[in-house]
PDB file of C-alpha atoms and ligand atoms in Angstrom:
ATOM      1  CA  UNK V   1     -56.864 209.546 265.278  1.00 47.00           C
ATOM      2  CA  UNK V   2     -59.329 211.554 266.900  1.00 52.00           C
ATOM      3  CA  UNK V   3     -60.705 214.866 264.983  1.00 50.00           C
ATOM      4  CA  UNK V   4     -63.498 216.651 266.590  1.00 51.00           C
ATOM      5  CA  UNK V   5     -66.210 214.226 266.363  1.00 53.00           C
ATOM      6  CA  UNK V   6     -64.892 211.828 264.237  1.00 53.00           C
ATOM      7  CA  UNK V   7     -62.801 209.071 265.256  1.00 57.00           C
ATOM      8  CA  UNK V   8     -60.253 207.512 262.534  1.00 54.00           C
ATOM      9  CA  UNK V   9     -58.503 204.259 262.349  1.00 51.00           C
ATOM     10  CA  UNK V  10     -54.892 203.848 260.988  1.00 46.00           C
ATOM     11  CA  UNK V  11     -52.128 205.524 262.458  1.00 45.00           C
ATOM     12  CA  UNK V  12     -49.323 207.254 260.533  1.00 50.00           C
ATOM     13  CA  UNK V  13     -46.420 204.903 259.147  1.00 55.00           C
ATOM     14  CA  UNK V  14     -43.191 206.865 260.101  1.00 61.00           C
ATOM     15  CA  UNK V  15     -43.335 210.024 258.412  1.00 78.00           C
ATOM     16  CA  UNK V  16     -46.647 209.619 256.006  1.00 85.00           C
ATOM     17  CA  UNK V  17     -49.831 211.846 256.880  1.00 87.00           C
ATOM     18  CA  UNK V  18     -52.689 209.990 258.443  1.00 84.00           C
ATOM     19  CA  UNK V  19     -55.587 209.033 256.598  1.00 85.00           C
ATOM     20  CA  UNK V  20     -57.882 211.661 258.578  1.00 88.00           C
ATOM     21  CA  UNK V  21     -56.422 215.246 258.594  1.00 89.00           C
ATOM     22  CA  UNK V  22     -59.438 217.358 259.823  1.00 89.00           C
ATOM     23  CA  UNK V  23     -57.734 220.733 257.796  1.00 94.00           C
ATOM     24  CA  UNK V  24     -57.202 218.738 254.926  1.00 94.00           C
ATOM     25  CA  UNK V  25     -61.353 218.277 254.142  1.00 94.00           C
ATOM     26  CA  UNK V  26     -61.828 215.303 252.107  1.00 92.00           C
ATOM     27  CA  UNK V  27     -59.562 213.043 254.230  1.00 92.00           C
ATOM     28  CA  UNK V  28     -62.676 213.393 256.312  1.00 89.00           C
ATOM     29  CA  UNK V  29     -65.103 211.998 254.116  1.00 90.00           C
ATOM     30  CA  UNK V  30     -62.609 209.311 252.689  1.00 89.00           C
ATOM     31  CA  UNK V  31     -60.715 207.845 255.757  1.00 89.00           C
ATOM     32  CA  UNK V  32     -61.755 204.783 256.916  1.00 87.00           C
ATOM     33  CA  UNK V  33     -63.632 204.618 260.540  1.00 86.00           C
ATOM     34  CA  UNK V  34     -62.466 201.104 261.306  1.00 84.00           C
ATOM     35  CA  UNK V  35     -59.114 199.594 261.132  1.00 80.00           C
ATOM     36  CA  UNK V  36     -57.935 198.559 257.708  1.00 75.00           C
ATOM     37  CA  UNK V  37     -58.466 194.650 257.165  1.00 82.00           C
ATOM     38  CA  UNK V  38     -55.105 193.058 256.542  1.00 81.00           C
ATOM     39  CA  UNK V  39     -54.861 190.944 252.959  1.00 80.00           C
ATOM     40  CA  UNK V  40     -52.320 188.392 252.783  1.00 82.00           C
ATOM     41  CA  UNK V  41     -50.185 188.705 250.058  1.00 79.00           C
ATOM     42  CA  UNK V  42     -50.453 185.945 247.382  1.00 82.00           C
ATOM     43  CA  UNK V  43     -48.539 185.587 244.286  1.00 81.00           C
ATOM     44  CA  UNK V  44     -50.738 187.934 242.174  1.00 76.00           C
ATOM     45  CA  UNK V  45     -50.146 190.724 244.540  1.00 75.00           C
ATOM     46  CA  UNK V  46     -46.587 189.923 244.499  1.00 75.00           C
ATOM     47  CA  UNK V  47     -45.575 189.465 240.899  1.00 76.00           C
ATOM     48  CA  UNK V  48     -47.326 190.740 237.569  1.00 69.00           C
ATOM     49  CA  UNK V  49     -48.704 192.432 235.527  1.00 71.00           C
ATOM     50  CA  UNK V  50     -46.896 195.090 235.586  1.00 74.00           C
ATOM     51  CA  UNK V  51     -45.799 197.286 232.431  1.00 75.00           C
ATOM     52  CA  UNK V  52     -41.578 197.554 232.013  1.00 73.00           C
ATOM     53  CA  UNK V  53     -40.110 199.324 229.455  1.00 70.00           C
ATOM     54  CA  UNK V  54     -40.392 197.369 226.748  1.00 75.00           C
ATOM     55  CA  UNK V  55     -43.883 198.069 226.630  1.00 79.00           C
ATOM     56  CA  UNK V  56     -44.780 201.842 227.118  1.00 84.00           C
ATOM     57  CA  UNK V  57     -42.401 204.382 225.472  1.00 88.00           C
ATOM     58  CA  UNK V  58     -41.177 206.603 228.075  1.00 92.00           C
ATOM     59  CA  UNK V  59     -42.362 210.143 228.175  1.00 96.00           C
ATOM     60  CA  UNK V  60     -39.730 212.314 229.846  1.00 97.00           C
ATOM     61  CA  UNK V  61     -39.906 215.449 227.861  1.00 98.00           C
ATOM     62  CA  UNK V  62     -43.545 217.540 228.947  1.00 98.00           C
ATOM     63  CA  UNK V  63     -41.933 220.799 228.181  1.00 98.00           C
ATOM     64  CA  UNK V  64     -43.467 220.576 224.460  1.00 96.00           C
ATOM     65  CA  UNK V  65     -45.239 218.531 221.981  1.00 94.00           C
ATOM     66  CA  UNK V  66     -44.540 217.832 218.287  1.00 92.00           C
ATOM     67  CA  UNK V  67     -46.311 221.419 217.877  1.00 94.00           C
ATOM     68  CA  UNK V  68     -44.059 223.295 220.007  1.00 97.00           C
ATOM     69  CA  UNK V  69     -42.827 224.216 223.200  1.00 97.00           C
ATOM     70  CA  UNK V  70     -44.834 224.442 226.302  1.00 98.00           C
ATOM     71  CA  UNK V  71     -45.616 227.913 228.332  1.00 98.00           C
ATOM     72  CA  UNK V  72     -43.635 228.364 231.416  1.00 98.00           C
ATOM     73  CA  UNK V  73     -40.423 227.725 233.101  1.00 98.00           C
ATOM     74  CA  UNK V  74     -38.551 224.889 231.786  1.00 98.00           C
ATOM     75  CA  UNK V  75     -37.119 222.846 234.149  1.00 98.00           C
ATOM     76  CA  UNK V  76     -35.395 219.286 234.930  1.00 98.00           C
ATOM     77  CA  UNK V  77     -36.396 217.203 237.712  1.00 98.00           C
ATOM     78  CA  UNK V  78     -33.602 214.277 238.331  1.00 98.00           C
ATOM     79  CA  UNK V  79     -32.799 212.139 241.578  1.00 98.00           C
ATOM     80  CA  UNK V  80     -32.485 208.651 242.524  1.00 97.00           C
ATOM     81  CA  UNK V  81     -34.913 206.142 243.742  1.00 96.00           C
ATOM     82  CA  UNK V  82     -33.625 204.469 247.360  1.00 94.00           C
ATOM     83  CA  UNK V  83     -34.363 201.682 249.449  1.00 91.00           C
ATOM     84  CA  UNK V  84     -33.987 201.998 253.409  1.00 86.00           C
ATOM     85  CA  UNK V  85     -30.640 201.338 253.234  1.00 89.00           C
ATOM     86  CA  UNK V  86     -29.684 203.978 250.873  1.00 91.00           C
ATOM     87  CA  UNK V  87     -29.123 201.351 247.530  1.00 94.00           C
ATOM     88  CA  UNK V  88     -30.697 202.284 244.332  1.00 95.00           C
ATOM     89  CA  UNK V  89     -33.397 200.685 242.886  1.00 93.00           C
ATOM     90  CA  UNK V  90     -33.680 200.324 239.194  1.00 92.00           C
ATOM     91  CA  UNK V  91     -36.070 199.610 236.615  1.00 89.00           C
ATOM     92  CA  UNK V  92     -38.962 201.626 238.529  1.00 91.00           C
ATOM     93  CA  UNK V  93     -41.686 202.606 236.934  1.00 92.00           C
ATOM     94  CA  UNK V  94     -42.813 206.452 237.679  1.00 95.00           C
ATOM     95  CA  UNK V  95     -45.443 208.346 237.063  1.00 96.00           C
ATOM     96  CA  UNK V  96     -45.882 211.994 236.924  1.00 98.00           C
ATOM     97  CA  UNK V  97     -48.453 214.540 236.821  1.00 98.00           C
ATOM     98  CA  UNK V  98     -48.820 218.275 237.279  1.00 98.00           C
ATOM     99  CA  UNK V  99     -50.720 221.334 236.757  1.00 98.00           C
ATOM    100  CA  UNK V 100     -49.419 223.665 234.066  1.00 98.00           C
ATOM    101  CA  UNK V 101     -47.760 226.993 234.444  1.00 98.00           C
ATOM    102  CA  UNK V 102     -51.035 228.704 234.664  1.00 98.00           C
ATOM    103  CA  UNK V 103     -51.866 226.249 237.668  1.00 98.00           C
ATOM    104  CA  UNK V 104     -54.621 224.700 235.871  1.00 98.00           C
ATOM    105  CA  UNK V 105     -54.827 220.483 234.990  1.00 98.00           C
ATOM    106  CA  UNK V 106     -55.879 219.640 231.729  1.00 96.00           C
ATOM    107  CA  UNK V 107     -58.456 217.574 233.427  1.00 96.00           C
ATOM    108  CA  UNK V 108     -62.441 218.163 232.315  1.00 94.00           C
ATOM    109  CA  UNK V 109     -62.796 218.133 236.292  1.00 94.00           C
ATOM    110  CA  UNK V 110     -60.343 221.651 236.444  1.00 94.00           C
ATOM    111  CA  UNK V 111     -62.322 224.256 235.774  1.00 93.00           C
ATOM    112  CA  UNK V 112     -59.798 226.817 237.311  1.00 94.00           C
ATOM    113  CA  UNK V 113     -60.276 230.474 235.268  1.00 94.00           C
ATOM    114  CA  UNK V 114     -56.914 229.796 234.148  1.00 97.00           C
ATOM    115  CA  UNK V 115     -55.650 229.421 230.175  1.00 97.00           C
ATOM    116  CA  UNK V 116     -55.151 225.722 229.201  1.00 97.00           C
ATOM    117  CA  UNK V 117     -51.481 225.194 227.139  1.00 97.00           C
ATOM    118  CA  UNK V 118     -52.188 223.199 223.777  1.00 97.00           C
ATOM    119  CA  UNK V 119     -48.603 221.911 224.164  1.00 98.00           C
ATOM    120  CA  UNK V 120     -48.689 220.629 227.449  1.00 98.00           C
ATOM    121  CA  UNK V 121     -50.141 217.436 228.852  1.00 97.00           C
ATOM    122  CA  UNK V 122     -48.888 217.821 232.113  1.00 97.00           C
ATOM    123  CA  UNK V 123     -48.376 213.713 232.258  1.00 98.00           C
ATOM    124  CA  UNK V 124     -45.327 211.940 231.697  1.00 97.00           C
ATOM    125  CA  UNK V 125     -43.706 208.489 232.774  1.00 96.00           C
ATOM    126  CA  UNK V 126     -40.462 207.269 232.819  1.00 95.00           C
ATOM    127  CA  UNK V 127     -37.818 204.137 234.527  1.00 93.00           C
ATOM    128  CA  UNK V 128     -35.136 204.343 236.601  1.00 94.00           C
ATOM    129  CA  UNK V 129     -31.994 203.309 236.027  1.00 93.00           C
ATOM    130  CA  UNK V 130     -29.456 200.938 237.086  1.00 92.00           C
ATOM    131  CA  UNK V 131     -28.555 203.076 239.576  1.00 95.00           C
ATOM    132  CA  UNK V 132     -31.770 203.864 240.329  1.00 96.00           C
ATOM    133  CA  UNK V 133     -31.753 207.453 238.688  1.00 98.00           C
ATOM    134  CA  UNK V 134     -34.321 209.172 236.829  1.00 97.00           C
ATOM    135  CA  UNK V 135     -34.566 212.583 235.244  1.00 98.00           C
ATOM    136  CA  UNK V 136     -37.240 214.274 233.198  1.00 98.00           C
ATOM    137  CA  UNK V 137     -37.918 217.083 231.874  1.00 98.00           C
ATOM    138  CA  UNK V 138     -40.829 219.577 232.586  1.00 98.00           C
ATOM    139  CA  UNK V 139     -42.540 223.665 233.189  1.00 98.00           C
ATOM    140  CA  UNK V 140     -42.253 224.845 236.771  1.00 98.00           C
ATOM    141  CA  UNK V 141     -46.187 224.023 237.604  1.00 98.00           C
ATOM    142  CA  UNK V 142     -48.277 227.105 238.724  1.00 98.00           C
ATOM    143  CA  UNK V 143     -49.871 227.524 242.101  1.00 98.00           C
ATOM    144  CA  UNK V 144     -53.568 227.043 241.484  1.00 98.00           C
ATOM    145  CA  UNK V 145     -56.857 227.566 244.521  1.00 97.00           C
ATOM    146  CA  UNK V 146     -58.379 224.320 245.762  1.00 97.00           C
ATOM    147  CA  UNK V 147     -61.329 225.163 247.223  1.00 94.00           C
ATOM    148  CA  UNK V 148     -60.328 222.982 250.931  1.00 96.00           C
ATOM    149  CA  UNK V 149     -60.964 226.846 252.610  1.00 96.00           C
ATOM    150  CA  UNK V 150     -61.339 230.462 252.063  1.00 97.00           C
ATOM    151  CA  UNK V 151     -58.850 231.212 249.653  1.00 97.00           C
ATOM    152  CA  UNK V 152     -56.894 228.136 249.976  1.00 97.00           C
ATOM    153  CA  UNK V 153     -54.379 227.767 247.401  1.00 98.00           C
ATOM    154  CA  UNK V 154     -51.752 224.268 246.400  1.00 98.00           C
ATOM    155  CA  UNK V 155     -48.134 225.484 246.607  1.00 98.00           C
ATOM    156  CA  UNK V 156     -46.389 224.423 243.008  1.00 98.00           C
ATOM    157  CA  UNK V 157     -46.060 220.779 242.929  1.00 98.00           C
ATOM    158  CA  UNK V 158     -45.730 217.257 240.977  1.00 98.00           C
ATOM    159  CA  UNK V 159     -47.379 214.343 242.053  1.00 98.00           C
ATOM    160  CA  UNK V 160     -45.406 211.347 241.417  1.00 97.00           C
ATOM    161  CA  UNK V 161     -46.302 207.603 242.087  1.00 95.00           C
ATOM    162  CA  UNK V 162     -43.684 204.674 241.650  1.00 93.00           C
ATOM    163  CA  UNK V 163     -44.666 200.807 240.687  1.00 88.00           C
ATOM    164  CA  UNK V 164     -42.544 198.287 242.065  1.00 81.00           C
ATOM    165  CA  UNK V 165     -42.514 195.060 240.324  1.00 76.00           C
ATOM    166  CA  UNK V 166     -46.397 194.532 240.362  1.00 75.00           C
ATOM    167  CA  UNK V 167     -49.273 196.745 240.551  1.00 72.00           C
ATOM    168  CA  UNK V 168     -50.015 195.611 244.211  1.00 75.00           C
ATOM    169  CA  UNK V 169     -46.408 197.515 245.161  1.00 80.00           C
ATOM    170  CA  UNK V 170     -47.497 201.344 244.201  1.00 85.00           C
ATOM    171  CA  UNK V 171     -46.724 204.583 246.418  1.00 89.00           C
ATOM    172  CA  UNK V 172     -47.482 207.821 245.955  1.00 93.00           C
ATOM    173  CA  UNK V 173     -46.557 211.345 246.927  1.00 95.00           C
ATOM    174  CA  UNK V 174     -45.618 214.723 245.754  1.00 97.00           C
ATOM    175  CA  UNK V 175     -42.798 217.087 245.221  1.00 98.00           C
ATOM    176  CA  UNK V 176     -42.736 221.014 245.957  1.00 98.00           C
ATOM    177  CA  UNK V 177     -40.068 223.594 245.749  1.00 98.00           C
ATOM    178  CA  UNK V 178     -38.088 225.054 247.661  1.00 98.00           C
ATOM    179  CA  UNK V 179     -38.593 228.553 249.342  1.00 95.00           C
ATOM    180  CA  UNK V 180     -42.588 228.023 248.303  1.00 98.00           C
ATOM    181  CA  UNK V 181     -44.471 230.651 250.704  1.00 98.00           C
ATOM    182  CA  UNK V 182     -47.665 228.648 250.348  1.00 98.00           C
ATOM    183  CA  UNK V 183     -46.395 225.775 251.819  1.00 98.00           C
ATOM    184  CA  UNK V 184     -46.933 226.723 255.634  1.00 97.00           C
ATOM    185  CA  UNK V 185     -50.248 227.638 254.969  1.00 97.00           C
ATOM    186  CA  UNK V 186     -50.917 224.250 252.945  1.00 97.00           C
ATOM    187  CA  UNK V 187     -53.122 221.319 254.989  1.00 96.00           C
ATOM    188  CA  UNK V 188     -51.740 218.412 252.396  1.00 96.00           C
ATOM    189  CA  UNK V 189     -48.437 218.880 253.082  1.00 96.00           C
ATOM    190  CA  UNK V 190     -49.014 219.878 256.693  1.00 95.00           C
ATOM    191  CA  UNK V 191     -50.612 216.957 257.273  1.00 93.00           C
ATOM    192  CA  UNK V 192     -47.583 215.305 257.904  1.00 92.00           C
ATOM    193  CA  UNK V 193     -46.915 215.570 261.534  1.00 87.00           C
ATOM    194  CA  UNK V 194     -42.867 215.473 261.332  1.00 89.00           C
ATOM    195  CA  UNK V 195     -41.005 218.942 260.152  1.00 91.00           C
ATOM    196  CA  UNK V 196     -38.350 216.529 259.030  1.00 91.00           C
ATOM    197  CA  UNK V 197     -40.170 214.374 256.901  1.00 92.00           C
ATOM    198  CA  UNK V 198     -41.889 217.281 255.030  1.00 94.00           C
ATOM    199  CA  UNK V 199     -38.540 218.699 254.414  1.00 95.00           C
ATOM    200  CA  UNK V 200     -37.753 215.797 252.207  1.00 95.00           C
ATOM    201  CA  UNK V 201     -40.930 216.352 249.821  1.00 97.00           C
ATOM    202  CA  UNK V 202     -39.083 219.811 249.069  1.00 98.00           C
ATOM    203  CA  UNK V 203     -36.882 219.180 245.996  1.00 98.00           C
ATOM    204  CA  UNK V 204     -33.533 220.754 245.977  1.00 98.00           C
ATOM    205  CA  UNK V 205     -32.310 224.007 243.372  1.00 98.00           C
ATOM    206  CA  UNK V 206     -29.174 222.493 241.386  1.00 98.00           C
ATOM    207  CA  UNK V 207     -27.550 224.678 239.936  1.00 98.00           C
ATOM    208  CA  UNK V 208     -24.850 222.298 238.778  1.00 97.00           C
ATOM    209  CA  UNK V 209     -27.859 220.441 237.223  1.00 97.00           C
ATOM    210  CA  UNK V 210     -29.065 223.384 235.420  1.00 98.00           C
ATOM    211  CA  UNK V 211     -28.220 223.765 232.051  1.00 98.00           C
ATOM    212  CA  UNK V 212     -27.068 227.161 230.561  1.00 98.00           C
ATOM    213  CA  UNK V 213     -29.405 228.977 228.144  1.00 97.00           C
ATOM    214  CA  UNK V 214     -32.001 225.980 229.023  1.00 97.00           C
ATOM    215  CA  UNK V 215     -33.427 225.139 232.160  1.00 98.00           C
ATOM    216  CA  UNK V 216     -32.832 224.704 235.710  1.00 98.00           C
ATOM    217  CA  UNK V 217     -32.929 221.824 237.473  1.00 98.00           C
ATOM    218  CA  UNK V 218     -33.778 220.384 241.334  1.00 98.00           C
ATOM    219  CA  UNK V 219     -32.950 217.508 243.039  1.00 98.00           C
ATOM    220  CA  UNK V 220     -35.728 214.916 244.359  1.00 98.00           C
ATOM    221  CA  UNK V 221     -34.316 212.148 245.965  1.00 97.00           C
ATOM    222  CA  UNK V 222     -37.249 209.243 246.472  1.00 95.00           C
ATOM    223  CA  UNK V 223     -36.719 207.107 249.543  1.00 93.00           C
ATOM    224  CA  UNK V 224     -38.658 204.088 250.157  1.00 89.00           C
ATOM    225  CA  UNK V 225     -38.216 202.967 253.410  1.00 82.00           C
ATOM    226  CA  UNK V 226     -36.506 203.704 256.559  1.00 79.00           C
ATOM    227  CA  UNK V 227     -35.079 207.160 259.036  1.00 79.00           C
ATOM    228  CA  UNK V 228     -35.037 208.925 255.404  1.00 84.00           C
ATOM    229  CA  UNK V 229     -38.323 207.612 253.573  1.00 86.00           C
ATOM    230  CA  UNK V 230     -40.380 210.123 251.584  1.00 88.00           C
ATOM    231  CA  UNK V 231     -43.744 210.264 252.994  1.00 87.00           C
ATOM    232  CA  UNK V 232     -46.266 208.950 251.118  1.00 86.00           C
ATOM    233  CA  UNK V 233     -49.909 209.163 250.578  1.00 82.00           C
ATOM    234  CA  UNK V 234     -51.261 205.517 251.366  1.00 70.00           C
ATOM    235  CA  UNK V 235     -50.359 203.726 254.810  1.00 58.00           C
ATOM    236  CA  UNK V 236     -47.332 201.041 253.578  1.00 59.00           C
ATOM    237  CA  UNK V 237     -47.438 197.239 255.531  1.00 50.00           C
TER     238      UNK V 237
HETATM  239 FE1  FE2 K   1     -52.135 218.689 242.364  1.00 68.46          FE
END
């Protein structure tokens, strides 16, 4: 990948951004400028340690604590996990993390002029099923500026990552919403070159998922490999 003066090694996997995306700054201080070093795989990298459900409680509810309900939209994010050939895969761990409804992390490191929510972590993790399914529960996240250029600002998203069966096996990506006007003017998710693979980062509205009263819901299918992956953020081998 060439980008003005800088030359960049690794190419794209299917539909996952390259390392180096000039609009996106800090993919130019952070890519690498050689080609990545290939590790073979040993048993370590291949099998534990990796945390399952009967160690960590799952956290699937962020839309309030034990002190009450969290600011915002409540919504519910469900979908299945995939392999390439469209069969589930259970017993994934994922990981999810977000901005508030204000658009600001409760992160020392966010200092966005926006109000922080006392009952909302904005963290939660969860497994999927046996038929690969997962479903949480959460507050529509707030758009919130970034800094990457004059008045640059993140469309709404949740940034998920998924552990396979040791820590060696982890990808990681995020999920926007649909009908989000920031996204064409966003370098992250334009980063990836296809129009087809950044149409699957965009969850679905269900509005059979939704439930009365409650909350609404989208659909955010997660598809490892293959015509249909998800793009993810690290190059996969
Ligand atoms: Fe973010």
């Amino acid at each position: 990948v060439t980008a003005g003066r800088w030359t960049y090694a690794a190419a794209p996997h299917g539909g996952d951004p390259p390392l180096a995306s000039p609009d996106y700054k800090s993919t130019r201080l952070r890519a690498p400028l050689r080609p990545p070093v290939p590790i073979p795989q040993t048993p370590t990298e291949r099998s534990g340690p990796a945390f399952g459900a009967e160690t960590l409680a799952p956290l699937d509810d962020l839309s309030r604590t034990e002190g009450g309900d969290a600011q915002g939209q409540r919504i519910i994010v469900h979908g299945r996990v995939l392999d390439g050939r469209g069969l589930p895969v259970p017993r994934t761990l994922v990981e999810v993390w977000q901005a508030n409804a204000a658009g600001r992390y409760a992160h020392e490191a966010d200092q966005h002029a926006a109000p922080l929510d006392p009952h909302f972590s904005g963290v939660g993790r969860f497994w999927t099923g046996e038929g690969g399914a997962f479903r949480f529960v959460t507050i529509k996240p707030g758009a919130y500026p970034w800094r990457n250029h004059w008045n640059a600002w993140r469309p709404a998203h949740i940034h998920l990552s998924l552990f396979g069966e040791a820590f060696a096996q982890r990808l990681v990506t995020q999920m926007y919403f649909p009908d989000d006007p920031l996204l064409s003017h966003d370098p992250i998710f334009n980063a990836i070159p296809d129009e087809g693979a950044r149409r699957r980062l965009v969850s679905r509205f269900d509005l059979e998922g939704s439930e009365p009263e409650r909350a609404l819901a989208f659909h955010f299918d997660i598809v490892l490999r293959g015509r249909e992956s998800t793009p993810f953020e690290e190059p996969r081998r």
